[in-house]
Amino acid sequence: MRFPSFPTLLRTFHTVTNTTGAFFRAHPTYLGRTLYNTPQRALLYRSMPNIPFLGALFGSSSNMADNTNYPVQKTEGEWQTQLSPEQFRILRKKGTEYPGSGEYDKHYPSAGVYSCTGCSTPLYKANHKFDSGCGWPAFWDAVPGAVGQRPDGGRTEIVCNNCGGHLGHIFKGERFGNPKDERHCVNSVSINFSPNEESK
């Protein structure tokens, strides 16, 4: 196995410190206890984005085969024409944006809808969004039927049910205090916000 490059190590360090900090902000009662004594320790690893050598260590998969027939079907070339290079990398190649870099990470409107960048399908409402401190937009629920879940190594991937676009991953049982005890960890690049509550 080739030793990772310095930029990859730097990115990994940033992700680990960001995720660990989010954990302690969300679980202040665990301060003073070691990570090895906390039941959520596995969540720290599963919450990390797809970093090549970490993916190999923790069993994540960045290029799953997609055998689902979604209503919106386009060739790879058509998606490349429609999307920016970064949108294509994340939505169609299942990439991950850097933590804290997304447009909607600290975005908390009182009303509105977040829709899929690929097909404009409404996915999340503004009142689904909460501050998880993880570095990515977090939602505790989705528009009914809009988001699908699929196994992704040790994690669960979430996709747009209309076009199959990669949104991020879902984590359960983190005790953020929301009604469903879920965190949809979504890439900002995968969604667009509209202040209008009406479906497009």
JSON list of C-alpha atoms in Angstrom, two decimals:
[
{"chain": "A", "resi": 1, "resn": "MET", "atom": "CA", "xyz": [0.00, 0.00, 0.00]},
{"chain": "A", "resi": 2, "resn": "ARG", "atom": "CA", "xyz": [1.39, 3.40, -1.00]},
{"chain": "A", "resi": 3, "resn": "PHE", "atom": "CA", "xyz": [1.81, 5.93, 1.80]},
{"chain": "A", "resi": 4, "resn": "PRO", "atom": "CA", "xyz": [-0.74, 8.78, 1.42]},
{"chain": "A", "resi": 5, "resn": "SER", "atom": "CA", "xyz": [0.40, 12.17, 0.16]},
{"chain": "A", "resi": 6, "resn": "PHE", "atom": "CA", "xyz": [0.78, 15.15, 2.47]},
{"chain": "A", "resi": 7, "resn": "PRO", "atom": "CA", "xyz": [-2.44, 16.87, 1.23]},
{"chain": "A", "resi": 8, "resn": "THR", "atom": "CA", "xyz": [-4.38, 13.66, 1.92]},
{"chain": "A", "resi": 9, "resn": "LEU", "atom": "CA", "xyz": [-2.92, 13.46, 5.45]},
{"chain": "A", "resi": 10, "resn": "LEU", "atom": "CA", "xyz": [-3.76, 17.12, 6.04]},
{"chain": "A", "resi": 11, "resn": "ARG", "atom": "CA", "xyz": [-7.32, 16.61, 4.83]},
{"chain": "A", "resi": 12, "resn": "THR", "atom": "CA", "xyz": [-7.68, 13.56, 7.07]},
{"chain": "A", "resi": 13, "resn": "PHE", "atom": "CA", "xyz": [-6.39, 15.44, 10.11]},
{"chain": "A", "resi": 14, "resn": "HIS", "atom": "CA", "xyz": [-8.88, 18.26, 9.45]},
{"chain": "A", "resi": 15, "resn": "THR", "atom": "CA", "xyz": [-11.77, 15.79, 9.11]},
{"chain": "A", "resi": 16, "resn": "VAL", "atom": "CA", "xyz": [-10.89, 13.88, 12.29]},
{"chain": "A", "resi": 17, "resn": "THR", "atom": "CA", "xyz": [-10.57, 17.04, 14.38]},
{"chain": "A", "resi": 18, "resn": "ASN", "atom": "CA", "xyz": [-13.79, 18.47, 12.92]},
{"chain": "A", "resi": 19, "resn": "THR", "atom": "CA", "xyz": [-15.77, 15.28, 13.53]},
{"chain": "A", "resi": 20, "resn": "THR", "atom": "CA", "xyz": [-14.38, 14.77, 17.05]},
{"chain": "A", "resi": 21, "resn": "GLY", "atom": "CA", "xyz": [-15.18, 18.38, 17.95]},
{"chain": "A", "resi": 22, "resn": "ALA", "atom": "CA", "xyz": [-18.73, 17.95, 16.66]},
{"chain": "A", "resi": 23, "resn": "PHE", "atom": "CA", "xyz": [-19.13, 14.84, 18.80]},
{"chain": "A", "resi": 24, "resn": "PHE", "atom": "CA", "xyz": [-18.14, 16.60, 22.02]},
{"chain": "A", "resi": 25, "resn": "ARG", "atom": "CA", "xyz": [-20.29, 19.66, 21.21]},
{"chain": "A", "resi": 26, "resn": "ALA", "atom": "CA", "xyz": [-23.29, 17.36, 20.70]},
{"chain": "A", "resi": 27, "resn": "HIS", "atom": "CA", "xyz": [-22.54, 15.17, 23.75]},
{"chain": "A", "resi": 28, "resn": "PRO", "atom": "CA", "xyz": [-21.21, 17.43, 26.54]},
{"chain": "A", "resi": 29, "resn": "THR", "atom": "CA", "xyz": [-22.00, 14.82, 29.18]},
{"chain": "A", "resi": 30, "resn": "TYR", "atom": "CA", "xyz": [-19.22, 12.67, 27.74]},
{"chain": "A", "resi": 31, "resn": "LEU", "atom": "CA", "xyz": [-16.49, 15.23, 28.43]},
{"chain": "A", "resi": 32, "resn": "GLY", "atom": "CA", "xyz": [-13.94, 13.67, 30.73]},
{"chain": "A", "resi": 33, "resn": "ARG", "atom": "CA", "xyz": [-14.59, 10.16, 29.41]},
{"chain": "A", "resi": 34, "resn": "THR", "atom": "CA", "xyz": [-12.40, 8.61, 26.76]},
{"chain": "A", "resi": 35, "resn": "LEU", "atom": "CA", "xyz": [-13.71, 7.83, 23.29]},
{"chain": "A", "resi": 36, "resn": "TYR", "atom": "CA", "xyz": [-13.13, 4.15, 24.00]},
{"chain": "A", "resi": 37, "resn": "ASN", "atom": "CA", "xyz": [-15.75, 4.28, 26.76]},
{"chain": "A", "resi": 38, "resn": "THR", "atom": "CA", "xyz": [-18.44, 5.97, 24.66]},
{"chain": "A", "resi": 39, "resn": "PRO", "atom": "CA", "xyz": [-20.98, 3.95, 22.70]},
{"chain": "A", "resi": 40, "resn": "GLN", "atom": "CA", "xyz": [-20.83, 6.43, 19.77]},
{"chain": "A", "resi": 41, "resn": "ARG", "atom": "CA", "xyz": [-17.14, 5.87, 18.95]},
{"chain": "A", "resi": 42, "resn": "ALA", "atom": "CA", "xyz": [-17.93, 3.99, 15.72]},
{"chain": "A", "resi": 43, "resn": "LEU", "atom": "CA", "xyz": [-19.96, 6.97, 14.49]},
{"chain": "A", "resi": 44, "resn": "LEU", "atom": "CA", "xyz": [-16.81, 9.07, 14.35]},
{"chain": "A", "resi": 45, "resn": "TYR", "atom": "CA", "xyz": [-15.28, 6.76, 11.78]},
{"chain": "A", "resi": 46, "resn": "ARG", "atom": "CA", "xyz": [-18.46, 6.27, 9.76]},
{"chain": "A", "resi": 47, "resn": "SER", "atom": "CA", "xyz": [-19.09, 10.03, 9.65]},
{"chain": "A", "resi": 48, "resn": "MET", "atom": "CA", "xyz": [-15.85, 10.73, 7.81]},
{"chain": "A", "resi": 49, "resn": "PRO", "atom": "CA", "xyz": [-16.01, 11.62, 4.12]},
{"chain": "A", "resi": 50, "resn": "ASN", "atom": "CA", "xyz": [-14.62, 9.29, 1.50]},
{"chain": "A", "resi": 51, "resn": "ILE", "atom": "CA", "xyz": [-10.86, 9.77, 1.80]},
{"chain": "A", "resi": 52, "resn": "PRO", "atom": "CA", "xyz": [-9.17, 7.14, -0.34]},
{"chain": "A", "resi": 53, "resn": "PHE", "atom": "CA", "xyz": [-6.91, 5.41, 2.18]},
{"chain": "A", "resi": 54, "resn": "LEU", "atom": "CA", "xyz": [-9.44, 5.77, 5.03]},
{"chain": "A", "resi": 55, "resn": "GLY", "atom": "CA", "xyz": [-12.08, 4.25, 2.77]},
{"chain": "A", "resi": 56, "resn": "ALA", "atom": "CA", "xyz": [-9.90, 1.19, 2.37]},
{"chain": "A", "resi": 57, "resn": "LEU", "atom": "CA", "xyz": [-9.42, 0.95, 6.14]},
{"chain": "A", "resi": 58, "resn": "PHE", "atom": "CA", "xyz": [-13.05, 1.42, 7.17]},
{"chain": "A", "resi": 59, "resn": "GLY", "atom": "CA", "xyz": [-14.83, -0.30, 4.29]},
{"chain": "A", "resi": 60, "resn": "SER", "atom": "CA", "xyz": [-16.51, 2.66, 2.59]},
{"chain": "A", "resi": 61, "resn": "SER", "atom": "CA", "xyz": [-17.18, 2.55, -1.13]},
{"chain": "A", "resi": 62, "resn": "SER", "atom": "CA", "xyz": [-17.06, 5.62, -3.33]},
{"chain": "A", "resi": 63, "resn": "ASN", "atom": "CA", "xyz": [-18.14, 3.93, -6.57]},
{"chain": "A", "resi": 64, "resn": "MET", "atom": "CA", "xyz": [-21.11, 1.66, -5.93]},
{"chain": "A", "resi": 65, "resn": "ALA", "atom": "CA", "xyz": [-22.80, -0.06, -8.86]},
{"chain": "A", "resi": 66, "resn": "ASP", "atom": "CA", "xyz": [-26.17, 1.57, -9.49]},
{"chain": "A", "resi": 67, "resn": "ASN", "atom": "CA", "xyz": [-28.79, -0.94, -10.62]},
{"chain": "A", "resi": 68, "resn": "THR", "atom": "CA", "xyz": [-31.84, 1.19, -9.81]},
{"chain": "A", "resi": 69, "resn": "ASN", "atom": "CA", "xyz": [-33.99, 2.54, -12.62]},
{"chain": "A", "resi": 70, "resn": "TYR", "atom": "CA", "xyz": [-34.71, 6.14, -11.64]},
{"chain": "A", "resi": 71, "resn": "PRO", "atom": "CA", "xyz": [-37.38, 8.24, -13.43]},
{"chain": "A", "resi": 72, "resn": "VAL", "atom": "CA", "xyz": [-34.70, 10.67, -14.68]},
{"chain": "A", "resi": 73, "resn": "GLN", "atom": "CA", "xyz": [-32.19, 8.76, -16.81]},
{"chain": "A", "resi": 74, "resn": "LYS", "atom": "CA", "xyz": [-29.24, 10.47, -18.50]},
{"chain": "A", "resi": 75, "resn": "THR", "atom": "CA", "xyz": [-25.95, 9.31, -19.92]},
{"chain": "A", "resi": 76, "resn": "GLU", "atom": "CA", "xyz": [-22.71, 10.23, -18.18]},
{"chain": "A", "resi": 77, "resn": "GLY", "atom": "CA", "xyz": [-22.00, 12.71, -20.98]},
{"chain": "A", "resi": 78, "resn": "GLU", "atom": "CA", "xyz": [-25.38, 14.39, -20.52]},
{"chain": "A", "resi": 79, "resn": "TRP", "atom": "CA", "xyz": [-24.76, 14.75, -16.77]},
{"chain": "A", "resi": 80, "resn": "GLN", "atom": "CA", "xyz": [-21.30, 16.22, -17.45]},
{"chain": "A", "resi": 81, "resn": "THR", "atom": "CA", "xyz": [-22.84, 18.79, -19.78]},
{"chain": "A", "resi": 82, "resn": "GLN", "atom": "CA", "xyz": [-25.54, 19.76, -17.28]},
{"chain": "A", "resi": 83, "resn": "LEU", "atom": "CA", "xyz": [-23.48, 19.81, -14.06]},
{"chain": "A", "resi": 84, "resn": "SER", "atom": "CA", "xyz": [-20.35, 21.67, -13.02]},
{"chain": "A", "resi": 85, "resn": "PRO", "atom": "CA", "xyz": [-17.24, 19.47, -12.52]},
{"chain": "A", "resi": 86, "resn": "GLU", "atom": "CA", "xyz": [-17.72, 19.58, -8.72]},
{"chain": "A", "resi": 87, "resn": "GLN", "atom": "CA", "xyz": [-21.43, 18.78, -8.97]},
{"chain": "A", "resi": 88, "resn": "PHE", "atom": "CA", "xyz": [-20.65, 15.86, -11.30]},
{"chain": "A", "resi": 89, "resn": "ARG", "atom": "CA", "xyz": [-17.93, 14.56, -8.95]},
{"chain": "A", "resi": 90, "resn": "ILE", "atom": "CA", "xyz": [-20.29, 14.51, -5.98]},
{"chain": "A", "resi": 91, "resn": "LEU", "atom": "CA", "xyz": [-23.72, 13.77, -7.48]},
{"chain": "A", "resi": 92, "resn": "ARG", "atom": "CA", "xyz": [-22.67, 11.22, -10.09]},
{"chain": "A", "resi": 93, "resn": "LYS", "atom": "CA", "xyz": [-19.35, 9.88, -8.76]},
{"chain": "A", "resi": 94, "resn": "LYS", "atom": "CA", "xyz": [-20.36, 9.85, -5.09]},
{"chain": "A", "resi": 95, "resn": "GLY", "atom": "CA", "xyz": [-17.69, 12.29, -3.91]},
{"chain": "A", "resi": 96, "resn": "THR", "atom": "CA", "xyz": [-17.66, 14.40, -0.74]},
{"chain": "A", "resi": 97, "resn": "GLU", "atom": "CA", "xyz": [-17.05, 18.11, -0.30]},
{"chain": "A", "resi": 98, "resn": "TYR", "atom": "CA", "xyz": [-14.60, 19.36, 2.32]},
{"chain": "A", "resi": 99, "resn": "PRO", "atom": "CA", "xyz": [-16.19, 19.79, 5.78]},
{"chain": "A", "resi": 100, "resn": "GLY", "atom": "CA", "xyz": [-17.24, 23.34, 6.53]},
{"chain": "A", "resi": 101, "resn": "SER", "atom": "CA", "xyz": [-16.84, 24.42, 2.90]},
{"chain": "A", "resi": 102, "resn": "GLY", "atom": "CA", "xyz": [-20.45, 24.05, 1.71]},
{"chain": "A", "resi": 103, "resn": "GLU", "atom": "CA", "xyz": [-22.78, 26.94, 0.99]},
{"chain": "A", "resi": 104, "resn": "TYR", "atom": "CA", "xyz": [-25.55, 25.49, 3.18]},
{"chain": "A", "resi": 105, "resn": "ASP", "atom": "CA", "xyz": [-23.51, 24.27, 6.17]},
{"chain": "A", "resi": 106, "resn": "LYS", "atom": "CA", "xyz": [-24.44, 27.30, 8.32]},
{"chain": "A", "resi": 107, "resn": "HIS", "atom": "CA", "xyz": [-27.64, 28.14, 6.42]},
{"chain": "A", "resi": 108, "resn": "TYR", "atom": "CA", "xyz": [-30.76, 28.18, 8.66]},
{"chain": "A", "resi": 109, "resn": "PRO", "atom": "CA", "xyz": [-33.74, 29.85, 6.96]},
{"chain": "A", "resi": 110, "resn": "SER", "atom": "CA", "xyz": [-37.13, 29.91, 8.66]},
{"chain": "A", "resi": 111, "resn": "ALA", "atom": "CA", "xyz": [-38.91, 28.55, 5.56]},
{"chain": "A", "resi": 112, "resn": "GLY", "atom": "CA", "xyz": [-38.11, 27.14, 2.15]},
{"chain": "A", "resi": 113, "resn": "VAL", "atom": "CA", "xyz": [-37.16, 23.95, 0.33]},
{"chain": "A", "resi": 114, "resn": "TYR", "atom": "CA", "xyz": [-33.85, 22.28, -0.56]},
{"chain": "A", "resi": 115, "resn": "SER", "atom": "CA", "xyz": [-34.04, 20.55, -3.95]},
{"chain": "A", "resi": 116, "resn": "CYS", "atom": "CA", "xyz": [-31.79, 18.16, -5.86]},
{"chain": "A", "resi": 117, "resn": "THR", "atom": "CA", "xyz": [-29.17, 19.96, -7.95]},
{"chain": "A", "resi": 118, "resn": "GLY", "atom": "CA", "xyz": [-29.48, 17.30, -10.65]},
{"chain": "A", "resi": 119, "resn": "CYS", "atom": "CA", "xyz": [-33.25, 17.24, -11.23]},
{"chain": "A", "resi": 120, "resn": "SER", "atom": "CA", "xyz": [-34.83, 19.97, -9.02]},
{"chain": "A", "resi": 121, "resn": "THR", "atom": "CA", "xyz": [-36.89, 17.48, -6.99]},
{"chain": "A", "resi": 122, "resn": "PRO", "atom": "CA", "xyz": [-37.76, 18.87, -3.51]},
{"chain": "A", "resi": 123, "resn": "LEU", "atom": "CA", "xyz": [-35.84, 16.81, -0.92]},
{"chain": "A", "resi": 124, "resn": "TYR", "atom": "CA", "xyz": [-35.82, 18.65, 2.42]},
{"chain": "A", "resi": 125, "resn": "LYS", "atom": "CA", "xyz": [-37.76, 21.47, 4.06]},
{"chain": "A", "resi": 126, "resn": "ALA", "atom": "CA", "xyz": [-36.08, 24.26, 6.00]},
{"chain": "A", "resi": 127, "resn": "ASN", "atom": "CA", "xyz": [-37.68, 23.03, 9.24]},
{"chain": "A", "resi": 128, "resn": "HIS", "atom": "CA", "xyz": [-35.94, 19.64, 8.75]},
{"chain": "A", "resi": 129, "resn": "LYS", "atom": "CA", "xyz": [-32.51, 21.28, 9.06]},
{"chain": "A", "resi": 130, "resn": "PHE", "atom": "CA", "xyz": [-30.53, 21.46, 12.31]},
{"chain": "A", "resi": 131, "resn": "ASP", "atom": "CA", "xyz": [-27.06, 22.37, 13.50]},
{"chain": "A", "resi": 132, "resn": "SER", "atom": "CA", "xyz": [-25.10, 19.14, 14.04]},
{"chain": "A", "resi": 133, "resn": "GLY", "atom": "CA", "xyz": [-21.67, 20.80, 14.04]},
{"chain": "A", "resi": 134, "resn": "CYS", "atom": "CA", "xyz": [-20.40, 18.11, 11.64]},
{"chain": "A", "resi": 135, "resn": "GLY", "atom": "CA", "xyz": [-19.32, 20.45, 8.83]},
{"chain": "A", "resi": 136, "resn": "TRP", "atom": "CA", "xyz": [-22.08, 19.46, 6.38]},
{"chain": "A", "resi": 137, "resn": "PRO", "atom": "CA", "xyz": [-25.77, 20.41, 6.16]},
{"chain": "A", "resi": 138, "resn": "ALA", "atom": "CA", "xyz": [-27.77, 18.15, 8.47]},
{"chain": "A", "resi": 139, "resn": "PHE", "atom": "CA", "xyz": [-31.46, 17.25, 8.22]},
{"chain": "A", "resi": 140, "resn": "TRP", "atom": "CA", "xyz": [-33.51, 15.04, 10.54]},
{"chain": "A", "resi": 141, "resn": "ASP", "atom": "CA", "xyz": [-36.16, 14.14, 7.95]},
{"chain": "A", "resi": 142, "resn": "ALA", "atom": "CA", "xyz": [-36.85, 14.34, 4.21]},
{"chain": "A", "resi": 143, "resn": "VAL", "atom": "CA", "xyz": [-39.84, 15.07, 1.97]},
{"chain": "A", "resi": 144, "resn": "PRO", "atom": "CA", "xyz": [-41.81, 11.77, 1.96]},
{"chain": "A", "resi": 145, "resn": "GLY", "atom": "CA", "xyz": [-40.57, 9.44, -0.77]},
{"chain": "A", "resi": 146, "resn": "ALA", "atom": "CA", "xyz": [-37.93, 11.88, -2.07]},
{"chain": "A", "resi": 147, "resn": "VAL", "atom": "CA", "xyz": [-34.79, 10.29, -0.59]},
{"chain": "A", "resi": 148, "resn": "GLY", "atom": "CA", "xyz": [-33.67, 6.68, -0.93]},
{"chain": "A", "resi": 149, "resn": "GLN", "atom": "CA", "xyz": [-31.23, 4.73, 1.26]},
{"chain": "A", "resi": 150, "resn": "ARG", "atom": "CA", "xyz": [-28.68, 2.17, 0.09]},
{"chain": "A", "resi": 151, "resn": "PRO", "atom": "CA", "xyz": [-25.91, 0.21, 1.82]},
{"chain": "A", "resi": 152, "resn": "ASP", "atom": "CA", "xyz": [-22.44, 1.72, 1.33]},
{"chain": "A", "resi": 153, "resn": "GLY", "atom": "CA", "xyz": [-19.88, -0.43, 3.09]},
{"chain": "A", "resi": 154, "resn": "GLY", "atom": "CA", "xyz": [-20.36, 0.26, 6.81]},
{"chain": "A", "resi": 155, "resn": "ARG", "atom": "CA", "xyz": [-22.52, 3.30, 6.13]},
{"chain": "A", "resi": 156, "resn": "THR", "atom": "CA", "xyz": [-25.89, 4.06, 4.50]},
{"chain": "A", "resi": 157, "resn": "GLU", "atom": "CA", "xyz": [-25.87, 6.26, 1.41]},
{"chain": "A", "resi": 158, "resn": "ILE", "atom": "CA", "xyz": [-28.75, 8.63, 0.66]},
{"chain": "A", "resi": 159, "resn": "VAL", "atom": "CA", "xyz": [-29.74, 9.39, -2.94]},
{"chain": "A", "resi": 160, "resn": "CYS", "atom": "CA", "xyz": [-32.37, 11.40, -4.78]},
{"chain": "A", "resi": 161, "resn": "ASN", "atom": "CA", "xyz": [-35.17, 8.97, -5.62]},
{"chain": "A", "resi": 162, "resn": "ASN", "atom": "CA", "xyz": [-35.87, 10.82, -8.88]},
{"chain": "A", "resi": 163, "resn": "CYS", "atom": "CA", "xyz": [-32.42, 10.85, -10.53]},
{"chain": "A", "resi": 164, "resn": "GLY", "atom": "CA", "xyz": [-30.21, 8.72, -8.26]},
{"chain": "A", "resi": 165, "resn": "GLY", "atom": "CA", "xyz": [-27.93, 11.65, -7.43]},
{"chain": "A", "resi": 166, "resn": "HIS", "atom": "CA", "xyz": [-25.65, 11.08, -4.43]},
{"chain": "A", "resi": 167, "resn": "LEU", "atom": "CA", "xyz": [-26.63, 13.33, -1.52]},
{"chain": "A", "resi": 168, "resn": "GLY", "atom": "CA", "xyz": [-24.46, 12.02, 1.31]},
{"chain": "A", "resi": 169, "resn": "HIS", "atom": "CA", "xyz": [-25.05, 9.53, 4.15]},
{"chain": "A", "resi": 170, "resn": "ILE", "atom": "CA", "xyz": [-27.57, 8.97, 6.92]},
{"chain": "A", "resi": 171, "resn": "PHE", "atom": "CA", "xyz": [-26.63, 8.28, 10.55]},
{"chain": "A", "resi": 172, "resn": "LYS", "atom": "CA", "xyz": [-29.02, 7.12, 13.26]},
{"chain": "A", "resi": 173, "resn": "GLY", "atom": "CA", "xyz": [-28.97, 7.03, 17.03]},
{"chain": "A", "resi": 174, "resn": "GLU", "atom": "CA", "xyz": [-26.62, 9.98, 17.58]},
{"chain": "A", "resi": 175, "resn": "ARG", "atom": "CA", "xyz": [-29.00, 11.55, 20.14]},
{"chain": "A", "resi": 176, "resn": "PHE", "atom": "CA", "xyz": [-29.17, 15.07, 18.73]},
{"chain": "A", "resi": 177, "resn": "GLY", "atom": "CA", "xyz": [-32.66, 15.35, 20.20]},
{"chain": "A", "resi": 178, "resn": "ASN", "atom": "CA", "xyz": [-34.58, 15.59, 16.93]},
{"chain": "A", "resi": 179, "resn": "PRO", "atom": "CA", "xyz": [-37.89, 13.72, 16.51]},
{"chain": "A", "resi": 180, "resn": "LYS", "atom": "CA", "xyz": [-36.49, 10.83, 14.40]},
{"chain": "A", "resi": 181, "resn": "ASP", "atom": "CA", "xyz": [-33.00, 10.60, 15.95]},
{"chain": "A", "resi": 182, "resn": "GLU", "atom": "CA", "xyz": [-31.48, 10.73, 12.46]},
{"chain": "A", "resi": 183, "resn": "ARG", "atom": "CA", "xyz": [-28.91, 12.90, 10.70]},
{"chain": "A", "resi": 184, "resn": "HIS", "atom": "CA", "xyz": [-29.00, 13.16, 6.93]},
{"chain": "A", "resi": 185, "resn": "CYS", "atom": "CA", "xyz": [-25.44, 14.39, 6.27]},
{"chain": "A", "resi": 186, "resn": "VAL", "atom": "CA", "xyz": [-25.80, 16.12, 2.88]},
{"chain": "A", "resi": 187, "resn": "ASN", "atom": "CA", "xyz": [-23.30, 17.76, 0.54]},
{"chain": "A", "resi": 188, "resn": "SER", "atom": "CA", "xyz": [-24.23, 21.41, -0.17]},
{"chain": "A", "resi": 189, "resn": "VAL", "atom": "CA", "xyz": [-23.27, 20.80, -3.80]},
{"chain": "A", "resi": 190, "resn": "SER", "atom": "CA", "xyz": [-26.06, 18.21, -4.08]},
{"chain": "A", "resi": 191, "resn": "ILE", "atom": "CA", "xyz": [-28.85, 20.64, -3.16]},
{"chain": "A", "resi": 192, "resn": "ASN", "atom": "CA", "xyz": [-30.24, 24.05, -4.10]},
{"chain": "A", "resi": 193, "resn": "PHE", "atom": "CA", "xyz": [-32.32, 26.23, -1.79]},
{"chain": "A", "resi": 194, "resn": "SER", "atom": "CA", "xyz": [-35.52, 28.08, -2.66]},
{"chain": "A", "resi": 195, "resn": "PRO", "atom": "CA", "xyz": [-37.32, 30.29, -0.11]},
{"chain": "A", "resi": 196, "resn": "ASN", "atom": "CA", "xyz": [-40.61, 29.30, -1.76]},
{"chain": "A", "resi": 197, "resn": "GLU", "atom": "CA", "xyz": [-42.31, 26.36, -0.02]},
{"chain": "A", "resi": 198, "resn": "GLU", "atom": "CA", "xyz": [-44.05, 25.32, -3.24]},
{"chain": "A", "resi": 199, "resn": "SER", "atom": "CA", "xyz": [-42.70, 22.27, -5.11]},
{"chain": "A", "resi": 200, "resn": "LYS", "atom": "CA", "xyz": [-41.00, 23.03, -8.38]}
]
